[in-house]
Coordinates of C-alpha atoms in Angstrom, one line a residue:
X20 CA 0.0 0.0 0.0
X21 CA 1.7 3.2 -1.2
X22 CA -0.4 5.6 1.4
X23 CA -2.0 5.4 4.6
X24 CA -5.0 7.2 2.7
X25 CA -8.3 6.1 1.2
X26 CA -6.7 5.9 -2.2
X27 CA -4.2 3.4 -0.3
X28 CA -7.0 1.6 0.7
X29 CA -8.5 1.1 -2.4
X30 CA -5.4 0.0 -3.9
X31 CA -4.7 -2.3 -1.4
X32 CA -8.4 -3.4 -1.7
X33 CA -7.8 -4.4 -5.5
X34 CA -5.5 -7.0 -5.1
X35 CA -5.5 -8.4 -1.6
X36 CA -7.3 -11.9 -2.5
X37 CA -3.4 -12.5 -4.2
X38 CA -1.8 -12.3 -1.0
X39 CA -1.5 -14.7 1.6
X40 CA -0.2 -13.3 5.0
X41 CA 1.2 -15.0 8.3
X42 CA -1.3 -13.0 10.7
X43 CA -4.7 -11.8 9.8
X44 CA -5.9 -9.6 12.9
X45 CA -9.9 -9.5 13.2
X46 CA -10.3 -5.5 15.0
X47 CA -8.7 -2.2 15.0
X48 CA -8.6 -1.0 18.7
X49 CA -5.5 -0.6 20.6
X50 CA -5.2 -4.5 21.0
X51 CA -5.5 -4.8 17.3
X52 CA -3.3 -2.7 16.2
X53 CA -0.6 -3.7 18.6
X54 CA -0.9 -6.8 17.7
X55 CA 0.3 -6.0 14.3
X56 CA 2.7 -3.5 14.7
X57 CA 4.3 -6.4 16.8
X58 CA 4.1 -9.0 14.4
X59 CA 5.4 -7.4 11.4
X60 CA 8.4 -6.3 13.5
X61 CA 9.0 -9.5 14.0
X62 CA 9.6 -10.5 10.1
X63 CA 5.7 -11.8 9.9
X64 CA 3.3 -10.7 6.8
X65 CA 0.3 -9.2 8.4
X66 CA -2.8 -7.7 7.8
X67 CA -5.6 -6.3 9.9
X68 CA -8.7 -5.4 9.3
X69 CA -11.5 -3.4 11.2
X70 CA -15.2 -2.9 10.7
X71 CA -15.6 0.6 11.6
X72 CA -12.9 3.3 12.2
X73 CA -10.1 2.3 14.0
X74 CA -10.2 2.7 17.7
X75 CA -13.9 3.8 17.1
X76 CA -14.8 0.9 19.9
X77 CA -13.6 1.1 23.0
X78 CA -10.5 2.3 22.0
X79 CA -11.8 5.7 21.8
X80 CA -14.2 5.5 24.9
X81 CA -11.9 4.8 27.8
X82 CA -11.1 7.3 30.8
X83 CA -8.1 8.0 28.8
X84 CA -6.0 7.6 31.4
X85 CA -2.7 5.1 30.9
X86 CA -2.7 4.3 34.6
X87 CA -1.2 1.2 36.7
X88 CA -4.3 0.1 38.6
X89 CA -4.1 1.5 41.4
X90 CA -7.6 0.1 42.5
X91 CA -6.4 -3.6 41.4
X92 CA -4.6 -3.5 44.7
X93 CA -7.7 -3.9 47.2
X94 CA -8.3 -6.8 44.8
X95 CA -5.0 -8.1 45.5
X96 CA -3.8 -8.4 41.7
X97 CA -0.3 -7.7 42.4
X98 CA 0.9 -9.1 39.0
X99 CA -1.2 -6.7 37.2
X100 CA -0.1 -3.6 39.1
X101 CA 3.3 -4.6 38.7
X102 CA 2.8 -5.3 34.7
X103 CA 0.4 -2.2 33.9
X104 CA 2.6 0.0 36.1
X105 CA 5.7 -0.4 34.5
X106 CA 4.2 -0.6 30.8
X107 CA 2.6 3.5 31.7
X108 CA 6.6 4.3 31.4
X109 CA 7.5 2.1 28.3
X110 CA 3.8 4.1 26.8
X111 CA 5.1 7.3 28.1
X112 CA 8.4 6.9 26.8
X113 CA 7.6 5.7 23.2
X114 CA 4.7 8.8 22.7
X115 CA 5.4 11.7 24.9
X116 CA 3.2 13.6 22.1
X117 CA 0.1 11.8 23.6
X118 CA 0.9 10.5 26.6
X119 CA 1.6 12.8 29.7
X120 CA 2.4 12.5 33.5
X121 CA -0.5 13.8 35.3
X122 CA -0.4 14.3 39.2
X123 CA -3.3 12.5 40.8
X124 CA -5.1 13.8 44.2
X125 CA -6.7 10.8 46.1
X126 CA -8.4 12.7 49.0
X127 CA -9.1 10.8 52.3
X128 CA -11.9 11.5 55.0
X129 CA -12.8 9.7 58.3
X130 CA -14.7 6.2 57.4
X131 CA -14.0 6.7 53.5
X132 CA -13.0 4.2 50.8
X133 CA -9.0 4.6 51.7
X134 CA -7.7 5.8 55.1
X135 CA -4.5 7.8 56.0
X136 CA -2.5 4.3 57.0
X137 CA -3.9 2.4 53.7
X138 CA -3.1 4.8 51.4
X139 CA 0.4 5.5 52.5
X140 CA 1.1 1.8 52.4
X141 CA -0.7 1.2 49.6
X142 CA 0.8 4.1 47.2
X143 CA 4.0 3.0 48.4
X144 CA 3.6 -0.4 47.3
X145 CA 2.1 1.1 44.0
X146 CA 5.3 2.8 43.9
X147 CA 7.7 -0.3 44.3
X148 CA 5.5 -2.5 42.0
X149 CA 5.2 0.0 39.5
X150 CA 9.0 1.2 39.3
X151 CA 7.9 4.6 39.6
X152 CA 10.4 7.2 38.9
X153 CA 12.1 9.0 41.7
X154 CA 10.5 12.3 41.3
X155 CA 6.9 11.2 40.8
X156 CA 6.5 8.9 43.8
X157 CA 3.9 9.4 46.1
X158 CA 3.5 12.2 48.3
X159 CA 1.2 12.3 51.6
X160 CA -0.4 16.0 52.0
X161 CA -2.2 17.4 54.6
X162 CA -6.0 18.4 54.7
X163 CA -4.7 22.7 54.3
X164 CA -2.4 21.3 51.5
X165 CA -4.9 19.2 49.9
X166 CA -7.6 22.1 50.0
X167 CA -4.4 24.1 48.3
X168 CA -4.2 21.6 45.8
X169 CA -7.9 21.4 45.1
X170 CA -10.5 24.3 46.9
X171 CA -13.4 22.5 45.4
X172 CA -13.0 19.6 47.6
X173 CA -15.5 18.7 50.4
X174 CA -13.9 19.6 53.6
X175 CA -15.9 17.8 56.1
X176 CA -14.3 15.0 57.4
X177 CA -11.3 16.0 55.3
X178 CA -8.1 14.2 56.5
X179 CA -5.5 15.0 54.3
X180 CA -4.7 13.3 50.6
X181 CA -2.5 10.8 48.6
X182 CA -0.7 12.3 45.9
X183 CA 0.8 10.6 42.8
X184 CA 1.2 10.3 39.1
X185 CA -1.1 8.6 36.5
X186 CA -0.4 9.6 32.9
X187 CA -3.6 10.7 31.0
X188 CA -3.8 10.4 27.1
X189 CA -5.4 10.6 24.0
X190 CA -7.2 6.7 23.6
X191 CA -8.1 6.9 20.2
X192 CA -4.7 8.9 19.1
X193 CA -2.5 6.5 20.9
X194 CA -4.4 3.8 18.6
X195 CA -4.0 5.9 15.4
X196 CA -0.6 6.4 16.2
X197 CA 0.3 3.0 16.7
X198 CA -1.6 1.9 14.0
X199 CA 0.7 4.3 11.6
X200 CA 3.7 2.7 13.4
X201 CA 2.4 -0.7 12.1
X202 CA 2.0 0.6 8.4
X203 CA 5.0 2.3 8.8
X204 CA 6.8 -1.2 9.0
X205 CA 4.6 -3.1 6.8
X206 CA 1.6 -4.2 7.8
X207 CA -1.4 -3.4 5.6
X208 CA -4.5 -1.8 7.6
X209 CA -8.1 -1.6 6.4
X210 CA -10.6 0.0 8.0
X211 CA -14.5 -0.5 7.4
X212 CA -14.3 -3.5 6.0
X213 CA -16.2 -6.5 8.0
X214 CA -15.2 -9.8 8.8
X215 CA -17.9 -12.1 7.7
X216 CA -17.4 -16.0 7.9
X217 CA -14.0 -18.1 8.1
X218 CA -12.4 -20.2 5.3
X219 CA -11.6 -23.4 6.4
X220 CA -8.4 -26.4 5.0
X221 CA -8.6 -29.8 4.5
X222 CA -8.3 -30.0 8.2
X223 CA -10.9 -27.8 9.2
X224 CA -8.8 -25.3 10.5
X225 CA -9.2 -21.4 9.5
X226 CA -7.2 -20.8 7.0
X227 CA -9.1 -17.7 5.4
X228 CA -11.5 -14.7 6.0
X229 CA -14.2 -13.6 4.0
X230 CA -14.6 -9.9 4.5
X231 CA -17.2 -7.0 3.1
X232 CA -16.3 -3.3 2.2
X233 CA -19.0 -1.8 4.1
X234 CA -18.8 1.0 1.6
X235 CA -19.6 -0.6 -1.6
X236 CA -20.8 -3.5 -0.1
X237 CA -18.1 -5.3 -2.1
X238 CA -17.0 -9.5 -0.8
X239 CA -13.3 -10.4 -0.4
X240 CA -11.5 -13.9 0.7
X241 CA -7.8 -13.4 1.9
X242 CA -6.0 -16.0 3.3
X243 CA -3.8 -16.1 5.9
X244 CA -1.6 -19.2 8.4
X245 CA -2.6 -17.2 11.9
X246 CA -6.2 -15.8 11.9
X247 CA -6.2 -13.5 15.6
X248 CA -9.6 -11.8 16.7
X249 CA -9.1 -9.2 18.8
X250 CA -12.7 -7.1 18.3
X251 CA -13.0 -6.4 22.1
X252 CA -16.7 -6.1 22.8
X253 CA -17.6 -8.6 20.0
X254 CA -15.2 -11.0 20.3
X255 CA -18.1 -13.6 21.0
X256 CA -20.2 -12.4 17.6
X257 CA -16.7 -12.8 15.7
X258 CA -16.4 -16.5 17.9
X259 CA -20.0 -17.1 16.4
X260 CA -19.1 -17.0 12.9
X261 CA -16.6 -20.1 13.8
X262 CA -16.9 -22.6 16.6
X263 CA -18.0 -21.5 20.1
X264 CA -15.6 -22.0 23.1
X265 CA -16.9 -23.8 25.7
X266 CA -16.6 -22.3 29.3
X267 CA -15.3 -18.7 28.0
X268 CA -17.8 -16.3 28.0
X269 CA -17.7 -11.8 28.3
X270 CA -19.2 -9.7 30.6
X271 CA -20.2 -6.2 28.8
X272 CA -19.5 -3.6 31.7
X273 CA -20.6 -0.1 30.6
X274 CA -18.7 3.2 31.4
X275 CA -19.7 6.6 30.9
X276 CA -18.2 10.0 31.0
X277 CA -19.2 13.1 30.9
X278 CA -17.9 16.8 29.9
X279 CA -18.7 20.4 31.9
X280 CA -17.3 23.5 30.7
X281 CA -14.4 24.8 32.9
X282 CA -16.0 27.6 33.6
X283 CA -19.0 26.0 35.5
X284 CA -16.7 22.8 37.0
X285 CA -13.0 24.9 37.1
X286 CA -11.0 22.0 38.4
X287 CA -7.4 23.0 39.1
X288 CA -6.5 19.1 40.0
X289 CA -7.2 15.7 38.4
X290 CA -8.7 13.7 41.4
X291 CA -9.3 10.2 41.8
X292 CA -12.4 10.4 44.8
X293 CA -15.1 8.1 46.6
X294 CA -18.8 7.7 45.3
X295 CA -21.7 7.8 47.9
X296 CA -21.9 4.0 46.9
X297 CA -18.5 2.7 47.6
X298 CA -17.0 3.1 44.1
X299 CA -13.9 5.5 42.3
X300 CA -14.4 8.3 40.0
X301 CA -11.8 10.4 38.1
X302 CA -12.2 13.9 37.5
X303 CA -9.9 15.2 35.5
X304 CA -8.9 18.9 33.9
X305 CA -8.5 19.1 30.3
X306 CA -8.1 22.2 28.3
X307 CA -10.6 24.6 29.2
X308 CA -12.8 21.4 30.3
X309 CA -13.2 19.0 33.2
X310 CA -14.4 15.7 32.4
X311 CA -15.8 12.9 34.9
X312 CA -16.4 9.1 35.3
X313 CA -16.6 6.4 35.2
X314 CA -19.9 4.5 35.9
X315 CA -19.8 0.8 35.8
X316 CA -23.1 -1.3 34.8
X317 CA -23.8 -4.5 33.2
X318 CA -24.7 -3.9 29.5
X319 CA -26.7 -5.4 26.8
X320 CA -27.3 -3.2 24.3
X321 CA -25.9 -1.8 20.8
X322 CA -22.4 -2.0 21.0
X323 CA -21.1 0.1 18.1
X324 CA -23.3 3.1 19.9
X325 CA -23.9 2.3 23.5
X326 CA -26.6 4.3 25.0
X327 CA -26.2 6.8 27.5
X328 CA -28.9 7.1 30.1
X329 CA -30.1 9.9 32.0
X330 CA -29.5 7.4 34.9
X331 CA -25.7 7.0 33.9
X332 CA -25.3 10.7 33.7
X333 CA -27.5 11.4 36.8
X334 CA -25.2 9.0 38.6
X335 CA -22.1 11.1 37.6
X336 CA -23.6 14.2 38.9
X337 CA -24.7 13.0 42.6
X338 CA -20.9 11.6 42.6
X339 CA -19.5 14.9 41.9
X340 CA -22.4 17.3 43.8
X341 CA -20.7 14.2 47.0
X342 CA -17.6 15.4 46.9
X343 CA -17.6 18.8 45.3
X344 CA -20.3 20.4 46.9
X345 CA -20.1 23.8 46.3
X346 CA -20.7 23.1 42.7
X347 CA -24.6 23.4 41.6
X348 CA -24.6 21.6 38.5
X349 CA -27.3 20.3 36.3
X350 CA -27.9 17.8 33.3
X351 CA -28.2 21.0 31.3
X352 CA -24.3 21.8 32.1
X353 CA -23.1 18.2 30.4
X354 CA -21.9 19.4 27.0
X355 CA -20.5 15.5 26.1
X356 CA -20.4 12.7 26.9
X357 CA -19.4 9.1 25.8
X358 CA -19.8 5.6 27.1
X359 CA -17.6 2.8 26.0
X360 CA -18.2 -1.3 26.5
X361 CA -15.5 -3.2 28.6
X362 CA -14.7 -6.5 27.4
X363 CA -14.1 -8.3 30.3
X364 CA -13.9 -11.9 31.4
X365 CA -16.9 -13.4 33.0
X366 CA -16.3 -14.2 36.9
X367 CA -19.5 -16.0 38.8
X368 CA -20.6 -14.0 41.3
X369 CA -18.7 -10.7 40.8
X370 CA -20.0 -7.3 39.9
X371 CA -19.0 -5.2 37.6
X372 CA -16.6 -3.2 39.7
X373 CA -15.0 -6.5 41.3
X374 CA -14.3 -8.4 37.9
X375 CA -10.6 -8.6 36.8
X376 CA -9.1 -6.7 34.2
X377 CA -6.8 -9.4 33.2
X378 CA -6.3 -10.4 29.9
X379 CA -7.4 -14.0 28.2
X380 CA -5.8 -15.8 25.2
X381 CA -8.4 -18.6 24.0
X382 CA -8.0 -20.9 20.9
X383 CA -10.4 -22.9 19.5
X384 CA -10.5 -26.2 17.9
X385 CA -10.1 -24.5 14.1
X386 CA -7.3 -22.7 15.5
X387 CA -9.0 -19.3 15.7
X388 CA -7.1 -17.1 18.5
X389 CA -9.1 -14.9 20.5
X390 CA -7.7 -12.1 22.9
X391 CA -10.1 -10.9 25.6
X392 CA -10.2 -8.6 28.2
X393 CA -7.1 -6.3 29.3
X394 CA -6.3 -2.6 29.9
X395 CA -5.3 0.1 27.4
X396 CA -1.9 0.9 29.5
X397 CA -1.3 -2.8 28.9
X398 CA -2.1 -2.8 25.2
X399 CA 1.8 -3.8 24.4
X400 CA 2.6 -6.3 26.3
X401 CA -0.6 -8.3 25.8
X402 CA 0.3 -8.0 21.8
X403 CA 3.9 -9.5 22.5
X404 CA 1.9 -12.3 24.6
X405 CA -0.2 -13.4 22.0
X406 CA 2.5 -12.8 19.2
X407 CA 5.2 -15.1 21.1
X408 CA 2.8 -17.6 21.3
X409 CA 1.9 -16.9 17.0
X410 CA 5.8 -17.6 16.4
X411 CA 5.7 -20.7 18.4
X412 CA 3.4 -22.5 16.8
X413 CA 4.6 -21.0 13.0
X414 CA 8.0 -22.5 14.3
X415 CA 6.8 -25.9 13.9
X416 CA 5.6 -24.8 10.6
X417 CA 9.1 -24.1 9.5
X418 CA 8.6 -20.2 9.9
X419 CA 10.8 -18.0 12.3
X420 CA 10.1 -14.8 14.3
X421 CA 12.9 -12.4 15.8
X422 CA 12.8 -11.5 19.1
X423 CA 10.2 -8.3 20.6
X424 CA 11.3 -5.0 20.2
X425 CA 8.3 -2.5 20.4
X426 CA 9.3 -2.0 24.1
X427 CA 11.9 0.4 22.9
X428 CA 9.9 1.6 19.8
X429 CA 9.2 4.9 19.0
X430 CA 5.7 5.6 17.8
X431 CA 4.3 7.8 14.7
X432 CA 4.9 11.2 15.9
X433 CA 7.2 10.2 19.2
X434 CA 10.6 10.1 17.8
X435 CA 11.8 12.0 21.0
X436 CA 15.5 10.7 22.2
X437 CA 13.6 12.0 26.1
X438 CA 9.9 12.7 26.6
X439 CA 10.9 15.8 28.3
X440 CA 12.2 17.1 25.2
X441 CA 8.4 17.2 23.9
X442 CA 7.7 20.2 26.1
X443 CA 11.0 21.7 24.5
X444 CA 9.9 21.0 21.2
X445 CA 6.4 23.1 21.2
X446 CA 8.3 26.0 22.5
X447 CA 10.6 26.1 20.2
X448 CA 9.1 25.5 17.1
X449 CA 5.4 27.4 17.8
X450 CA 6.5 31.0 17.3
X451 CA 8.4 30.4 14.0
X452 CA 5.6 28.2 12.9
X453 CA 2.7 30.6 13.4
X454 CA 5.0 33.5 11.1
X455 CA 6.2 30.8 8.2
X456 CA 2.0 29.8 7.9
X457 CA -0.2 32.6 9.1
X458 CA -1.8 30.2 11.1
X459 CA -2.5 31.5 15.4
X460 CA 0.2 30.8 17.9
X461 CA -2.8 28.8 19.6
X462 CA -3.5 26.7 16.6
X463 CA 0.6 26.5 15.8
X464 CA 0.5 25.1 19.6
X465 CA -2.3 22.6 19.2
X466 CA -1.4 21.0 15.8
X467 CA 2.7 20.5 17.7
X468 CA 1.6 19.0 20.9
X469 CA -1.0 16.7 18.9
X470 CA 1.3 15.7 16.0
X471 CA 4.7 15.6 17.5
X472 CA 7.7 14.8 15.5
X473 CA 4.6 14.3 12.6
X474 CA 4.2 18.4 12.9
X475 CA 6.2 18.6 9.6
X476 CA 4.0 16.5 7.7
X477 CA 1.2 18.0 8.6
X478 CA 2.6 21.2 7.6
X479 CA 3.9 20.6 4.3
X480 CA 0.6 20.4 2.9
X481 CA 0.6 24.2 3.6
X482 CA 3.2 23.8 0.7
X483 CA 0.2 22.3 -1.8
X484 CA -2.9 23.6 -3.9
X485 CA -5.3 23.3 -1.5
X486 CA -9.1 23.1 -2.1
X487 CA -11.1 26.5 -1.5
X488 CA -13.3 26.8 1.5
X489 CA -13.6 28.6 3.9
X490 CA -12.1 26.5 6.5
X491 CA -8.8 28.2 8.0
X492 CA -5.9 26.9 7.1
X493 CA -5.0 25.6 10.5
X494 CA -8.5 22.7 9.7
X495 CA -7.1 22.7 6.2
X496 CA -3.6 21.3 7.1
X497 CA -4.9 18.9 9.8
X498 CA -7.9 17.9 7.8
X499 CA -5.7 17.4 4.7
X500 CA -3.3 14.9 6.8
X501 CA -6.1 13.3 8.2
X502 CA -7.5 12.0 4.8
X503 CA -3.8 11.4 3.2
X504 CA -1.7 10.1 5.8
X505 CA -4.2 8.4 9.0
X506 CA -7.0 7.0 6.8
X507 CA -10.3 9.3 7.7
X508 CA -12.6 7.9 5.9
X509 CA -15.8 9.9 7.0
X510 CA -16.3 13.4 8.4
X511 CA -16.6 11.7 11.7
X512 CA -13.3 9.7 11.7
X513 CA -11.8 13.3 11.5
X514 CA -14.1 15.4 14.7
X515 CA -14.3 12.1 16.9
X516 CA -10.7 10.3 16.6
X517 CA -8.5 12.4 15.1
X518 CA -9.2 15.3 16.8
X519 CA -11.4 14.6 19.9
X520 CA -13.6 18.3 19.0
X521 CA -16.6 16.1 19.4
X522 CA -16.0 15.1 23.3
X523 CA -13.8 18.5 24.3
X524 CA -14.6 21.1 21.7
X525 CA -18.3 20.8 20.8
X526 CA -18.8 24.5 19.4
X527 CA -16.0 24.4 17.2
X528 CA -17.3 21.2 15.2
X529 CA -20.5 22.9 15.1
X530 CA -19.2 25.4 13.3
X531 CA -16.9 24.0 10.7
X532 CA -18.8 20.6 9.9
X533 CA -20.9 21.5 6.8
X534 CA -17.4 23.0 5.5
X535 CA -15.4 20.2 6.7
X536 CA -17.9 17.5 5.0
X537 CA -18.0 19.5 1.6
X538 CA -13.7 19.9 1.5
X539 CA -14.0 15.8 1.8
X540 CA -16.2 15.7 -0.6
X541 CA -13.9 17.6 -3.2
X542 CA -10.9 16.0 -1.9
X543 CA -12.3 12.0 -1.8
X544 CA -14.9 12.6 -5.1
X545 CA -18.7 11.7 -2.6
X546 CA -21.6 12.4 -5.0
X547 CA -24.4 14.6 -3.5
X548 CA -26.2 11.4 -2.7
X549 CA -23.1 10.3 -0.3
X550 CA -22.1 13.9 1.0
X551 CA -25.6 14.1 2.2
X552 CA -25.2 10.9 3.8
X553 CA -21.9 11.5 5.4
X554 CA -23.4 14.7 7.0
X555 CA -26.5 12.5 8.1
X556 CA -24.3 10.3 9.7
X557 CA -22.0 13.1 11.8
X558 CA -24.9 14.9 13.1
X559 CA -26.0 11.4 14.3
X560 CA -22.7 10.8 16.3
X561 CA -22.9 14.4 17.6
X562 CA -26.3 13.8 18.9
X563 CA -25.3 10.7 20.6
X564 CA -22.7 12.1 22.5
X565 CA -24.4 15.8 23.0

């Protein structure tokens, strides 16, 4: 595939059912893609495939947080503290550009959730497990240097606070990004195509997928030795269309989020508090915005678009009107919000807040491999799991892998020699940037700290004939890259995952959509028939999440 654009897709599109690859991967989330970015860095031909956008799953509806697990402690999964833990610093240290140390504020009050003793013990623990760096273990603080910290906090009962480091980040970026990494080194990509129906040998093992372009509706068959589905919340549909596993089943946990202007919620600290029902919530500052969550609730419904009730978001506001009382907020102040479905492994007897977040490998008889279940933070070492366990069995095939070596991979955008030298970077180079284009020193700003070491990419297009709208340039050069070099297919690939405006920016997509949907239209051909629909289709996603 020459691009990582819709014309590359095509092209790949027309000849695929010659190729025959060593790994086909069945879903383009963060497990999906890591998958393949590991594979085909270990000399393995590999293609993945994803029905919607990629990360538009859950990928793109986490907390957005790359955290260790702090909570997994009271649970007493050590192992996964220790693993998640360390892999925030190998995330962090790969893609400063969207990954970012965040200081944490874990208030404590008389007969909460944590006490002054636990949380000591336990953050230092965190700390060891987690190899935390010198200067961002934990810190105990007073109640008058808590309140410093955070005014908005609920002082009665108020005993002091933990303080410590997660690393918050952009979900469905970090999956784009990886997902360019993976293209990068080989591995061809295709997003809204659908996995159908398996093609089976002479043995009745899956030797083949039969996939639609939901597009033109067009059929494919590629074959392939390792067939991997890693679809998250529909692993079990994708398990349906082969052989079901006996004893394996998912539970669906729903979480939902919500967004408040910064001027009715001003935050000054993230904060990691106590529900009135025994749960954790994170609120969390993010540019001009504070957003809050999550809930956590059994789910059966529509997975591509889970529904968000006025129960889930009522839910949210009692937890913040507990612990931030001086606030008066209403359902009318949520500008966004977003619920994602956890994939997680089914545990008799457990709730949703007590099941484990551990990942599960399962294989069935036709040789289908099925991850399930796991953390974004652990996205990479779950791929080089399942991908050491891909070589072993091509090894007695006759076909050899090299060794891992994404641990100390740079991403698409993060080819920093030290994350620190990101903040560096967007000093640096803003100024200069904003006089060579024309473009703001806030938009010069945005489009470095987004794109990282990509920034010159996205600017050369400032270079080209670009199409006339009225979009500034600053959409112009972002939008551009979008379509040529990450693969937006629709108007909504662009405001939901590429950018985020949908969740964090809501006025601003309201007032460039018609003109973003008719530059795609020039730009990718749409008849009026299709333009129409692609703008049916974004209003649709914006009133889901509005």
């Amino acid at each position: 595939m020459k691009s990582f654009s819709f014309k590359g897709r095509q092209e790949l599109l027309s000849g695929i059912e010659n190729e025959h690859y060593d790994v086909i991967i069945i879903g383009g989330g963060i497990t999906g893609t890591g998958i393949a970015l590991d594979s085909v860095t270990r000399g393995l031909k590999t293609l993945l495939v994803e029905m919607q956008d990629f990360a538009a799953g859950t990928s793109s509806r986490s907390t957005k947080l790359v955290h260790g697990g702090l909570r997994y402690l009271k649970q007493f999964e050590v192992g996964m503290v220790a693993e998640v833990g360390k892999e925030r610093e190998v995330v962090y240290r790969n893609a400063p550009h969207v990954t970012h140390p965040e200081w944490m504020l874990l208030p404590i009050y008389r007969k909460g959730t944590f006490g002054k003793y636990s949380t000591s013990l336990g953050l230092k623990v965190y700390d060891f497990l987690a190899g935390v760096k010198r200067n961002e273990r934990r810190k105990m603080l007073t109640m008058e240097e808590s309140l410093r910290k955070e005014p908005l906090l609920k002082k009665k009962d108020l005993q002091g606070a933990g303080y410590y480091v997660e690393y918050r980040t952009d979900d469905a970026r970090l999956t784009i990004e990886v997902a360019k990494t993976a293209y990068a080194n080989g591995v061809d990509l295709l997003n809204y195509v659908k996995a159908e129906s398996f093609k089976y040998d002479a043995h009745g093992k899956v030797a083949g997928l039969y996939f639609r372009d939901v597009l033109d509706e067009e059929r494919y068959l590629v074959m392939g030795k390792k067939i991997i589905n890693a679809t998250g919340p529909w692993v079990e549909e994708t398990i349906g269309q082969d052989r079901k596993i006996e004893g394996k089943s998912l539970f669906h946990s729903k979480g939902v989020h919500i967004v408040i202007d910064g001027s009715k919620f001003p935050l000054r600290q993230a904060v990691y508090f106590d529900t009135p029902d025994g749960r954790m919530v994170f609120a969390i500052p993010r540019n001009g915005k504070t957003y809050v969550g999550t809930t956590d609730t059994e789910y059966h419904g529509d997975l591509v678009n889970p529904e968000i009730t006025e129960e889930d978001k009522q839910y949210i506001l009692k937890s913040i009107a507990f612990m931030f009382p001086d606030l008066q907020l209403s359902m009318q102040d949520i500008e966004s919000a977003w619920a994602g479905v956890r994939p997680l492994i089914r545990q008799e007897g457990k709730g949703p807040s007590e099941i484990s977040r551990k990942d599960e490998i399962w294989t069935s008889e036709t040789g289908l491999i099925t991850i399930a279940g796991g953390k974004l933070t652990g996205y990479r070492k779950m791929a080089e799991t399942v991908t050491d366990m891909i070589c072993e069995q091509l090894k007695q095939e006759g076909k050899n892998c090299t060794e891992s070596v994404t641990k100390q991979m740079k991403l698409s955008g993060g080819n920093f020699n030290n994350p620190e030298d990101y903040g560096r970077f967007i000093n640096d180079r803003a100024q200069a940037i904003a006089v060579e284009t024309g473009i703001s020193l806030g938009d010069a700003t945005s489009i470095l700290a987004t794109y990282g070491t990509n920034t010159d990419s996205v600017l050369r297009y400032a270079g080209k004939e670009l199409q006339e709208t009225n979009l500034p340039l600053s959409i112009k050069l972002t939008l551009h890259y979008a379509i040529e070099e990450e693969m937006a297919i629709t108007p909504a690939d662009y405001f939901i995952r590429r950018t985020g405006a949908v969740l964090f920016d809501i006025d601003w997509v309201n007032k460039w959509k018609y003109e973003v949907v008719a530059y795609m239209a020039i730009v990718m051909k749409w008849s009026f028939e299709e333009t129409q629909k692609r703008m049916d289709d974004l209003n649709q996603r914006i009133e889901e999440i509005v």
